[in-house]
Amino acid sequence: MILIGENINIMNKKVKEAMINRKKEIIQKIAIESKNNGVHYLDLNIGPARKDGPFLMEWIIKTVREVCDLPLSLDTTNIEAIKVGLEMEGENVIINSIQAVEERMEELLPLVKKYNCKFIGLLLGKEGMPRDENERGAIAANFLAKIDEYGISHDKVYFDPIVLPVRFQQEQVIATLEFMKMFKELFPDCNSTCGLSNVSNGALNELRGLINRTYLVMLWKYGMDSAIIDAYDRELISLIIGEREEIKNLIWEAMDNQINIKGLSEEEINYVKTVYILEGRTIYSDSYLKL
Ligand code: THG
């Protein structure tokens, strides 16, 4: 699975401050540490960057490149900023993201073709958030027709089914899983990715890692090819690179079966309870581990 580090992100206060004041150190530190922790890409989330987008993109790529050679995912809605990144980095970049609306597809797909880069196809249509797995499927099918019109090869596509917070929209967490179950059959030569940490937004801090890790392993069972993750979650990376096979197997087993939790360790029980939450077998509450 391709892991994309999320930590150079304008939503983080320190990073935002570093971007505004063009302070290299914090950003370079995150880049180096993310690579050391084992991610394969860095997501550079500069936000909408309405005015300063192209300059900020140029600066941040140069800043990262002084210390880190990982390929980049360019996370902004500012098309001029994306163009700057494409000129600098060419076919190695992932455009994050192209929304499934006519205007965005028509502006951005030609750039994908021209630079032969990858892109994240966000399954967010003109009607906004898809309501269930079937709407996700319909949006992706339309998107793929557009991709074919431009003669873009399907292996450049990373569909993002949109991960939402379990604390507020448990039914959408289930819908994304249901969509992934169908994904490889519907879109066999396309890839998938997601913004994993969204799933634990608003949850208690001590639960966030557990929820993120469990959900990614669940999505992985259905063939998720990639994810934008917290590069500082070493446990998550261990799970994905095969260092915690017993936990991975337990999560996969809990998805198919009722698990007898007698004799399991506390860590194992917590994973099983979290599977049940993310599958919708149990209703989410902040104290679900204690129930
Ligand atoms: N899909 C795609 N791209 C995306 C997302 C997606 N990019 C942005 C986001 N969603 C994925 N990246 C993040 C980055 C950080 C956090 C969540 C998702 C996050 N960060 C802080 C933290 O570290 O705890 C909290 C930030 C704050 O609120 O202060 O939670 O879905 N294609």
Short mmCIF file of C-alpha atoms and ligand atoms in Angstrom, two decimals:
data_model
loop_
_atom_site.label_atom_id
_atom_site.label_comp_id
_atom_site.label_asym_id
_atom_site.label_seq_id
_atom_site.Cartn_x
_atom_site.Cartn_y
_atom_site.Cartn_z
CA MET A 1 0.00 0.00 0.00
CA ILE A 2 1.25 3.49 -0.87
CA LEU A 3 1.40 5.69 2.21
CA ILE A 4 1.18 9.48 1.83
CA GLY A 5 2.22 11.56 4.86
CA GLU A 6 -0.39 14.18 5.79
CA ASN A 7 1.61 16.24 8.24
CA ILE A 8 2.67 19.18 6.11
CA ASN A 9 -0.78 20.59 6.42
CA ILE A 10 -2.04 24.15 6.75
CA MET A 11 -4.70 23.00 9.24
CA ASN A 12 -1.87 22.49 11.71
CA LYS A 13 -1.18 25.78 13.53
CA LYS A 14 2.61 25.53 13.54
CA VAL A 15 2.77 24.52 9.90
CA LYS A 16 0.44 27.34 8.95
CA GLU A 17 2.64 29.82 10.72
CA ALA A 18 5.72 28.39 8.99
CA MET A 19 4.05 28.69 5.59
CA ILE A 20 2.96 32.29 6.17
CA ASN A 21 6.34 33.43 7.48
CA ARG A 22 8.35 31.23 5.11
CA LYS A 23 10.13 29.45 7.94
CA LYS A 24 11.79 26.38 6.49
CA GLU A 25 12.83 24.48 9.60
CA ILE A 26 9.48 23.11 10.76
CA ILE A 27 8.52 21.94 7.29
CA GLN A 28 11.92 20.38 6.63
CA LYS A 29 11.80 18.60 9.98
CA ILE A 30 8.41 17.05 9.17
CA ALA A 31 9.63 16.04 5.70
CA ILE A 32 12.71 14.27 7.08
CA GLU A 33 10.84 12.58 9.92
CA SER A 34 7.99 11.46 7.66
CA LYS A 35 10.46 9.79 5.32
CA ASN A 36 12.33 8.18 8.22
CA ASN A 37 9.06 6.80 9.56
CA GLY A 38 8.43 5.07 6.25
CA VAL A 39 5.88 6.97 4.14
CA HIS A 40 6.28 6.91 0.35
CA TYR A 41 4.87 10.32 -0.55
CA LEU A 42 4.46 13.69 1.15
CA ASP A 43 1.14 15.51 0.86
CA LEU A 44 1.73 19.26 0.69
CA ASN A 45 -1.54 20.75 1.84
CA ILE A 46 -1.38 24.52 1.32
CA GLY A 47 -5.16 24.95 1.52
CA PRO A 48 -7.06 27.03 -1.05
CA ALA A 49 -4.12 29.52 -1.11
CA ARG A 50 -6.18 32.00 -3.08
CA LYS A 51 -3.72 34.85 -3.52
CA ASP A 52 -0.30 33.50 -2.87
CA GLY A 53 -0.79 29.91 -4.15
CA PRO A 54 1.82 29.72 -6.94
CA PHE A 55 4.51 31.42 -4.82
CA LEU A 56 3.75 29.32 -1.78
CA MET A 57 3.85 26.13 -3.85
CA GLU A 58 7.21 27.04 -5.38
CA TRP A 59 8.64 27.90 -1.98
CA ILE A 60 7.38 24.79 -0.23
CA ILE A 61 8.61 22.41 -2.93
CA LYS A 62 12.06 24.02 -2.90
CA THR A 63 12.06 23.86 0.88
CA VAL A 64 11.21 20.16 0.95
CA ARG A 65 13.63 19.37 -1.87
CA GLU A 66 16.58 20.73 0.11
CA VAL A 67 16.21 17.84 2.55
CA CYS A 68 13.94 15.12 1.13
CA ASP A 69 13.55 13.25 -2.15
CA LEU A 70 10.09 11.70 -1.63
CA PRO A 71 7.57 12.25 -4.43
CA LEU A 72 4.87 14.81 -3.66
CA SER A 73 1.09 14.98 -3.55
CA LEU A 74 -0.04 18.55 -4.26
CA ASP A 75 -3.03 19.25 -2.03
CA THR A 76 -4.72 22.48 -3.07
CA THR A 77 -7.71 23.66 -5.09
CA ASN A 78 -5.57 26.44 -6.60
CA ILE A 79 -4.94 25.35 -10.20
CA GLU A 80 -2.18 27.91 -10.80
CA ALA A 81 -0.33 26.48 -7.81
CA ILE A 82 -0.76 22.95 -9.17
CA LYS A 83 0.73 24.10 -12.49
CA VAL A 84 3.80 25.44 -10.71
CA GLY A 85 4.24 22.09 -8.96
CA LEU A 86 3.85 20.20 -12.24
CA GLU A 87 6.49 22.37 -13.93
CA MET A 88 8.89 21.68 -11.06
CA GLU A 89 8.21 17.98 -10.48
CA GLY A 90 6.64 16.65 -13.68
CA GLU A 91 5.22 13.15 -13.86
CA ASN A 92 6.21 12.19 -10.33
CA VAL A 93 3.46 14.21 -8.66
CA ILE A 94 -0.02 13.25 -7.55
CA ILE A 95 -2.57 16.03 -8.02
CA ASN A 96 -4.68 16.06 -4.86
CA SER A 97 -7.36 16.34 -5.93
CA ILE A 98 -9.73 16.64 -8.89
CA GLN A 99 -13.35 16.96 -7.83
CA ALA A 100 -16.00 15.17 -9.89
CA VAL A 101 -17.52 18.36 -11.30
CA GLU A 102 -17.41 19.29 -14.98
CA GLU A 103 -15.46 22.51 -14.62
CA ARG A 104 -12.70 21.03 -12.44
CA MET A 105 -12.34 17.93 -14.59
CA GLU A 106 -12.09 20.01 -17.78
CA GLU A 107 -9.43 22.26 -16.32
CA LEU A 108 -7.33 19.61 -14.63
CA LEU A 109 -7.55 16.44 -16.74
CA PRO A 110 -5.64 18.09 -19.62
CA LEU A 111 -2.81 18.76 -17.18
CA VAL A 112 -2.79 15.10 -16.13
CA LYS A 113 -2.51 14.17 -19.80
CA LYS A 114 0.18 16.76 -20.54
CA TYR A 115 2.41 15.89 -17.59
CA ASN A 116 1.56 12.17 -17.46
CA CYS A 117 1.11 12.44 -13.69
CA LYS A 118 -1.20 10.67 -11.24
CA PHE A 119 -4.22 12.28 -9.63
CA ILE A 120 -6.78 11.72 -6.88
CA GLY A 121 -10.32 11.68 -8.24
CA LEU A 122 -12.46 12.95 -5.37
CA LEU A 123 -15.92 11.37 -5.44
CA LEU A 124 -17.63 14.61 -4.55
CA GLY A 125 -20.05 15.58 -7.32
CA LYS A 126 -21.98 18.75 -8.07
CA GLU A 127 -24.69 17.66 -5.64
CA GLY A 128 -22.11 17.54 -2.85
CA MET A 129 -21.40 14.63 -0.59
CA PRO A 130 -22.52 11.23 -1.94
CA ARG A 131 -25.14 9.72 0.37
CA ASP A 132 -24.19 6.06 0.08
CA GLU A 133 -22.07 3.50 -1.76
CA ASN A 134 -24.29 3.57 -4.85
CA GLU A 135 -23.93 7.32 -5.31
CA ARG A 136 -20.18 6.88 -4.94
CA GLY A 137 -20.28 4.26 -7.69
CA ALA A 138 -22.31 6.52 -10.00
CA ILE A 139 -19.97 9.48 -9.50
CA ALA A 140 -16.92 7.30 -10.16
CA ALA A 141 -18.45 5.83 -13.33
CA ASN A 142 -19.13 9.31 -14.73
CA PHE A 143 -15.66 10.43 -13.75
CA LEU A 144 -14.13 7.45 -15.54
CA ALA A 145 -16.05 8.24 -18.74
CA LYS A 146 -14.49 11.71 -18.61
CA ILE A 147 -11.04 10.25 -17.96
CA ASP A 148 -11.47 8.05 -21.03
CA GLU A 149 -12.47 11.05 -23.16
CA TYR A 150 -9.08 12.54 -22.40
CA GLY A 151 -7.29 9.29 -23.14
CA ILE A 152 -5.81 9.03 -19.65
CA SER A 153 -4.75 5.56 -18.59
CA HIS A 154 -6.64 4.14 -15.62
CA ASP A 155 -3.53 3.42 -13.61
CA LYS A 156 -3.09 7.20 -13.16
CA VAL A 157 -6.39 7.41 -11.25
CA TYR A 158 -6.72 7.18 -7.46
CA PHE A 159 -10.40 7.41 -6.58
CA ASP A 160 -11.09 8.81 -3.12
CA PRO A 161 -14.48 7.60 -1.83
CA ILE A 162 -14.35 10.22 0.94
CA VAL A 163 -13.83 9.21 4.53
CA LEU A 164 -16.04 11.01 7.07
CA PRO A 165 -15.88 11.12 10.88
CA VAL A 166 -17.32 8.12 12.67
CA ARG A 167 -18.27 10.31 15.60
CA PHE A 168 -20.69 12.34 13.47
CA GLN A 169 -21.47 10.21 10.41
CA GLN A 170 -21.13 6.56 11.27
CA GLU A 171 -23.40 5.56 8.36
CA GLN A 172 -20.98 7.21 5.91
CA VAL A 173 -18.05 5.30 7.36
CA ILE A 174 -19.99 2.11 6.59
CA ALA A 175 -20.92 3.38 3.10
CA THR A 176 -17.25 3.91 2.24
CA LEU A 177 -16.48 0.34 3.32
CA GLU A 178 -19.40 -0.96 1.25
CA PHE A 179 -18.15 1.00 -1.75
CA MET A 180 -14.66 -0.46 -1.36
CA LYS A 181 -16.14 -3.96 -1.34
CA MET A 182 -17.41 -3.32 -4.89
CA PHE A 183 -14.47 -1.24 -6.07
CA LYS A 184 -12.17 -3.80 -7.67
CA GLU A 185 -15.05 -5.35 -9.56
CA LEU A 186 -16.39 -2.03 -10.83
CA PHE A 187 -13.07 -0.33 -11.56
CA PRO A 188 -10.52 -3.14 -11.87
CA ASP A 189 -7.68 -1.10 -13.34
CA CYS A 190 -8.12 2.05 -11.23
CA ASN A 191 -6.51 2.71 -7.84
CA SER A 192 -8.05 3.92 -4.60
CA THR A 193 -6.92 6.21 -1.79
CA CYS A 194 -8.42 8.17 1.09
CA GLY A 195 -7.79 10.82 3.74
CA LEU A 196 -7.70 8.35 6.59
CA SER A 197 -7.50 10.69 9.60
CA ASN A 198 -10.88 12.18 8.73
CA VAL A 199 -12.46 9.04 10.22
CA SER A 200 -11.36 9.99 13.72
CA ASN A 201 -11.99 13.74 13.53
CA GLY A 202 -13.77 14.89 16.66
CA ALA A 203 -13.08 11.63 18.52
CA LEU A 204 -11.15 11.66 21.79
CA ASN A 205 -7.42 12.07 21.18
CA GLU A 206 -6.62 8.77 22.85
CA LEU A 207 -8.95 6.97 20.44
CA ARG A 208 -7.82 8.59 17.20
CA GLY A 209 -4.89 6.31 16.40
CA LEU A 210 -6.84 3.16 17.21
CA ILE A 211 -9.76 4.23 15.01
CA ASN A 212 -7.45 5.26 12.14
CA ARG A 213 -5.45 2.03 12.26
CA THR A 214 -8.46 -0.24 12.45
CA TYR A 215 -10.22 1.51 9.58
CA LEU A 216 -7.21 1.39 7.28
CA VAL A 217 -6.70 -2.31 7.87
CA MET A 218 -10.41 -2.85 7.13
CA LEU A 219 -10.24 -0.83 3.90
CA TRP A 220 -7.09 -2.71 2.98
CA LYS A 221 -8.99 -6.02 3.09
CA TYR A 222 -11.15 -4.70 0.25
CA GLY A 223 -8.14 -3.58 -1.77
CA MET A 224 -7.50 0.04 -0.77
CA ASP A 225 -4.29 0.85 -2.65
CA SER A 226 -3.12 3.91 -0.79
CA ALA A 227 -3.94 6.33 2.03
CA ILE A 228 -3.07 9.79 3.28
CA ILE A 229 -1.99 9.11 6.84
CA ASP A 230 -0.38 10.56 9.96
CA ALA A 231 3.30 9.81 9.36
CA TYR A 232 3.90 9.94 13.13
CA ASP A 233 1.65 6.94 13.76
CA ARG A 234 4.40 4.32 13.80
CA GLU A 235 1.94 1.62 14.87
CA LEU A 236 -0.10 2.25 11.73
CA ILE A 237 2.93 1.96 9.50
CA SER A 238 4.03 -1.26 11.29
CA LEU A 239 0.62 -2.79 10.63
CA ILE A 240 0.75 -1.94 6.96
CA ILE A 241 4.30 -3.16 6.38
CA GLY A 242 3.50 -6.53 7.93
CA GLU A 243 5.08 -6.17 11.37
CA ARG A 244 1.83 -6.85 13.27
CA GLU A 245 0.35 -9.77 11.37
CA GLU A 246 -1.55 -11.06 14.41
CA ILE A 247 -3.42 -7.74 14.76
CA LYS A 248 -4.09 -7.48 11.03
CA ASN A 249 -5.44 -11.04 10.99
CA LEU A 250 -7.59 -10.38 14.05
CA ILE A 251 -9.15 -7.29 12.43
CA TRP A 252 -9.86 -9.18 9.22
CA GLU A 253 -11.33 -12.07 11.15
CA ALA A 254 -13.54 -9.78 13.25
CA MET A 255 -14.98 -8.37 10.00
CA ASP A 256 -16.34 -11.77 9.04
CA ASN A 257 -17.06 -13.42 12.35
CA GLN A 258 -18.22 -12.97 15.89
CA ILE A 259 -15.00 -13.05 17.93
CA ASN A 260 -14.81 -14.68 21.32
CA ILE A 261 -12.91 -11.99 23.21
CA LYS A 262 -12.19 -14.23 26.18
CA GLY A 263 -8.45 -14.73 26.44
CA LEU A 264 -7.58 -11.76 24.20
CA SER A 265 -5.28 -9.00 25.43
CA GLU A 266 -6.66 -5.54 26.13
CA GLU A 267 -5.07 -4.27 22.91
CA GLU A 268 -6.74 -7.02 20.91
CA ILE A 269 -10.13 -6.43 22.53
CA ASN A 270 -9.87 -2.73 21.69
CA TYR A 271 -9.25 -3.54 18.02
CA VAL A 272 -12.21 -5.91 17.91
CA LYS A 273 -14.53 -3.35 19.53
CA THR A 274 -13.35 -0.76 17.04
CA VAL A 275 -14.09 -3.06 14.08
CA TYR A 276 -17.64 -3.41 15.39
CA ILE A 277 -18.00 0.38 15.59
CA LEU A 278 -16.62 0.97 12.09
CA GLU A 279 -18.84 -1.76 10.63
CA GLY A 280 -21.88 -0.33 12.38
CA ARG A 281 -22.52 -3.41 14.52
CA THR A 282 -22.26 -1.11 17.54
CA ILE A 283 -23.38 2.53 17.73
CA TYR A 284 -20.49 4.94 18.30
CA SER A 285 -20.13 6.70 21.62
CA ASP A 286 -17.01 8.29 23.09
CA SER A 287 -16.93 5.55 25.73
CA TYR A 288 -17.39 2.58 23.36
CA LEU A 289 -14.19 0.89 24.57
CA LYS A 290 -15.50 0.79 28.12
CA LEU A 291 -18.82 -0.83 27.22
N1 THG B 1 -8.91 13.30 0.74
C1 THG B 1 -7.91 13.83 0.00
N2 THG B 1 -7.06 14.74 0.50
C2 THG B 1 -7.22 15.18 1.76
C3 THG B 1 -8.23 14.66 2.57
C4 THG B 1 -9.11 13.69 2.01
N3 THG B 1 -6.35 16.11 2.27
C5 THG B 1 -6.59 16.69 3.55
C6 THG B 1 -7.21 15.68 4.49
N4 THG B 1 -8.34 15.07 3.88
C7 THG B 1 -6.20 14.62 4.84
N5 THG B 1 -5.21 15.18 5.66
C8 THG B 1 -5.41 15.39 7.01
C9 THG B 1 -4.43 16.06 7.71
C10 THG B 1 -4.55 16.27 9.08
C11 THG B 1 -5.67 15.81 9.74
C12 THG B 1 -6.66 15.14 9.06
C13 THG B 1 -6.52 14.92 7.68
C14 THG B 1 -5.81 16.05 11.19
N6 THG B 1 -4.86 16.80 11.70
C15 THG B 1 -4.67 17.37 12.99
C16 THG B 1 -3.99 16.41 13.93
O1 THG B 1 -2.84 16.16 13.64
O2 THG B 1 -4.58 15.97 14.91
C17 THG B 1 -5.86 18.07 13.54
C18 THG B 1 -5.93 19.38 12.83
C19 THG B 1 -6.75 20.32 13.65
O3 THG B 1 -7.98 20.20 13.57
O4 THG B 1 -6.11 21.10 14.37
O5 THG B 1 -6.73 15.62 11.84
O6 THG B 1 -10.05 13.18 2.67
N7 THG B 1 -7.75 13.41 -1.26
#
